[in-house]
XYZ file of C-alpha atoms in Angstrom:
244
model
C 1.617 -17.542 -5.425
C -2.119 -17.497 -4.722
C -4.358 -15.956 -2.047
C -7.750 -17.207 -0.841
C -10.563 -14.689 -0.536
C -13.964 -15.242 1.045
C -17.143 -13.151 0.972
C -18.168 -12.486 4.572
C -20.484 -10.458 6.748
C -23.417 -11.386 4.521
C -25.963 -11.331 7.320
C -28.626 -8.948 8.564
C -30.066 -8.543 12.039
C -30.857 -12.010 13.414
C -30.393 -13.661 10.011
C -27.131 -15.490 9.343
C -25.620 -16.712 6.085
C -22.627 -19.017 6.504
C -20.096 -19.443 9.309
C -17.521 -16.710 8.727
C -15.462 -17.366 11.836
C -15.041 -21.068 11.029
C -13.831 -20.226 7.503
C -11.279 -17.628 8.590
C -8.405 -20.026 9.435
C -8.456 -21.219 5.825
C -8.529 -17.888 3.960
C -6.170 -14.938 3.581
C -8.572 -12.142 2.605
C -12.086 -11.305 3.833
C -14.424 -9.391 1.519
C -16.894 -7.783 3.924
C -20.386 -6.904 2.709
C -21.172 -3.216 3.111
C -24.945 -3.025 3.580
C -26.469 -2.955 0.112
C -26.813 -6.611 -0.889
C -26.336 -7.827 2.699
C -25.028 -6.829 6.151
C -25.815 -4.022 8.568
C -23.665 -1.806 10.809
C -23.478 -4.276 13.707
C -22.656 -7.193 11.407
C -19.964 -5.125 9.687
C -18.384 -4.158 13.018
C -18.417 -7.740 14.300
C -17.010 -9.164 11.072
C -14.164 -6.642 11.027
C -13.267 -7.593 14.604
C -13.336 -11.308 13.768
C -11.149 -10.817 10.684
C -8.700 -8.680 12.667
C -8.447 -11.367 15.353
C -7.826 -13.986 12.651
C -5.103 -11.756 11.159
C -6.515 -11.855 7.658
C -6.624 -8.913 5.294
C -9.901 -7.035 4.889
C -11.507 -5.610 1.771
C -14.802 -3.974 0.905
C -17.435 -6.092 -0.844
C -19.838 -3.534 -2.341
C -22.915 -4.851 -4.115
C -26.077 -3.738 -5.851
C -28.890 -2.270 -3.717
C -30.980 -5.453 -3.888
C -31.219 -7.340 -0.590
C -34.105 -9.509 -1.747
C -32.084 -10.699 -4.726
C -28.854 -10.832 -2.697
C -27.201 -8.577 -5.270
C -27.295 -11.352 -7.853
C -29.733 -9.668 -10.236
C -28.168 -7.209 -12.719
C -29.297 -3.574 -12.850
C -28.876 -0.709 -15.308
C -26.542 1.877 -13.805
C -24.437 4.771 -15.052
C -20.711 5.070 -14.416
C -21.398 7.855 -11.913
C -23.919 5.690 -10.045
C -21.509 2.738 -9.908
C -18.664 4.908 -8.624
C -20.829 6.666 -6.019
C -22.366 3.388 -4.826
C -18.942 1.772 -4.468
C -17.427 4.780 -2.697
C -20.421 4.995 -0.334
C -20.222 1.343 0.718
C -16.439 1.245 0.967
C -16.480 4.444 3.001
C -18.885 2.838 5.472
C -16.558 -0.109 5.949
C -13.602 2.266 6.337
C -15.206 3.665 9.495
C -15.238 0.255 11.141
C -11.694 -0.470 9.979
C -10.488 2.803 11.471
C -12.209 1.949 14.748
C -10.154 -1.256 14.890
C -6.919 0.272 13.600
C -6.955 -1.845 10.436
C -6.140 -0.802 6.873
C -8.372 -1.398 3.849
C -6.626 -3.997 1.672
C -8.782 -4.137 -1.469
C -12.181 -3.783 -3.105
C -14.037 -6.735 -4.569
C -17.383 -6.084 -6.283
C -20.125 -8.542 -5.337
C -22.334 -10.774 -7.455
C -23.983 -9.145 -10.437
C -21.990 -5.938 -9.970
C -18.885 -8.054 -10.589
C -20.545 -9.672 -13.608
C -21.644 -6.321 -15.008
C -18.089 -4.983 -14.661
C -16.777 -7.909 -16.694
C -19.052 -7.086 -19.613
C -19.764 -3.339 -19.443
C -16.910 -0.863 -19.792
C -18.660 1.979 -17.978
C -19.286 -0.244 -14.936
C -15.614 -1.235 -14.816
C -14.708 2.462 -15.117
C -16.965 3.299 -12.181
C -15.292 0.713 -9.999
C -11.883 2.011 -11.094
C -12.985 5.529 -10.128
C -13.785 4.279 -6.613
C -10.563 2.275 -6.324
C -8.590 5.421 -7.140
C -10.311 7.293 -4.320
C -9.156 4.745 -1.748
C -5.855 3.848 -3.404
C -6.371 0.095 -3.119
C -6.269 -2.793 -5.593
C -9.317 -4.624 -6.895
C -10.040 -8.338 -6.977
C -11.183 -8.719 -10.558
C -11.283 -11.095 -13.523
C -9.097 -11.800 -16.536
C -9.739 -11.163 -20.248
C -12.715 -8.855 -19.822
C -13.630 -5.189 -19.428
C -12.298 -5.172 -15.864
C -8.808 -6.297 -16.829
C -8.742 -3.982 -19.845
C -9.926 -0.887 -17.961
C -7.771 -1.501 -14.877
C -4.662 -2.185 -16.962
C -5.176 0.962 -19.053
C -5.726 3.100 -15.965
C -2.981 1.563 -13.852
C -5.342 0.177 -11.211
C -3.636 -2.773 -9.457
C -5.770 -5.908 -9.618
C -5.647 -9.648 -9.130
C -7.664 -12.200 -11.112
C -9.748 -14.684 -9.202
C -10.813 -18.258 -9.826
C -13.948 -19.904 -8.438
C -14.060 -23.473 -7.166
C -17.638 -23.488 -5.890
C -19.590 -22.075 -8.848
C -19.943 -23.170 -12.465
C -18.371 -21.691 -15.585
C -19.964 -21.174 -18.985
C -18.325 -22.002 -22.304
C -17.300 -18.332 -22.564
C -15.000 -18.773 -19.562
C -17.154 -16.583 -17.322
C -18.605 -17.651 -14.003
C -22.342 -18.333 -13.871
C -23.865 -16.104 -11.185
C -26.689 -18.017 -9.507
C -28.933 -17.202 -6.562
C -27.761 -20.289 -4.623
C -24.537 -22.313 -4.457
C -24.890 -26.102 -4.193
C -22.350 -28.087 -2.129
C -19.215 -29.377 -3.848
C -17.108 -32.349 -2.700
C -13.692 -31.551 -1.206
C -11.888 -33.942 -3.574
C -13.468 -32.197 -6.542
C -12.348 -28.835 -5.136
C -8.770 -30.054 -4.857
C -8.827 -31.355 -8.430
C -10.227 -28.071 -9.759
C -7.516 -26.131 -7.946
C -4.741 -28.363 -9.302
C -6.012 -28.150 -12.904
C -6.327 -24.370 -12.681
C -2.801 -24.038 -11.281
C -1.087 -26.563 -13.536
C -3.013 -26.126 -16.791
C -4.701 -22.730 -16.470
C -8.110 -24.244 -17.271
C -11.338 -25.373 -15.655
C -14.252 -27.431 -16.926
C -17.391 -25.593 -18.122
C -20.939 -26.852 -17.566
C -20.859 -28.468 -21.029
C -17.543 -30.213 -20.379
C -15.323 -27.794 -22.298
C -11.969 -26.678 -20.875
C -11.938 -22.886 -20.569
C -9.003 -20.633 -19.705
C -8.680 -19.180 -16.191
C -6.137 -16.975 -14.414
C -5.491 -17.794 -10.770
C -4.099 -14.982 -8.619
C -6.716 -15.521 -5.909
C -9.251 -18.285 -5.279
C -12.712 -17.297 -4.090
C -14.690 -19.309 -1.558
C -18.312 -18.313 -0.972
C -19.418 -18.506 2.658
C -23.004 -19.313 1.615
C -21.982 -22.572 -0.054
C -23.538 -25.261 2.222
C -20.163 -26.911 2.967
C -18.095 -23.723 2.755
C -15.729 -24.721 5.572
C -14.799 -27.989 3.841
C -14.353 -26.131 0.553
C -12.110 -23.493 2.141
C -10.041 -26.154 3.910
C -9.601 -28.113 0.656
C -8.418 -24.995 -1.206
C -6.070 -24.032 1.641
C -4.581 -27.500 2.015
C -4.093 -27.939 -1.738
C -2.307 -24.608 -2.132
C -0.188 -25.261 0.926
C 0.771 -28.734 -0.296
C 2.129 -27.366 -3.580
C 3.807 -24.348 -1.964
C 1.596 -21.776 -3.671
C -0.255 -20.200 -0.722
C 0.496 -16.555 0.112
C -1.122 -13.944 2.338
C 0.137 -10.950 0.324
């Protein structure tokens, strides 16, 4: 059984990035930005209320302190810095969740923080430290430092698959500053191959292994609503969609 998670609340002031509310009927989990790579207090509060009304589960989406780069440029950080940064951002979101009477469901690192945690043990440890504080699972990735650290430490996690970004020959997602549109029929085919065969096609045409516990849809993809609907409908058609 597979969930659908979507990065949301990635706005600031009068600036908007994607249509969160329109995507919500087609996802099960919202990862809400916590102010470092995107969002602000008003955006966080509004996004929590929208997700609550849509009855989808809510997680923290902490990122690197780099608004100009949208958190998609890696940084050098210690384990202590990673843990403190993740706790700080998740704690901010917790205030808005408490105001709405909603529980925190998970933590999902954003952008380059997620990529760093795949490759750097101390970054994965820092995220695990934060997850232990809040007692929630992490949306993570398979066959990397995240899965190794979380398994060793007993941190619950689910492995996600991406339909709207490219993969390298190493089986890792390619973190880019922008996401181009992707046709709905191609999305459906990628979902079916990942579910049935456990693989996806890399940028060079090689089949690489993937683990699909949750499928990520990025709200800043130009046709995000069509992508989310295609993922939702495909999972529902094969009886694999779950909200847990």
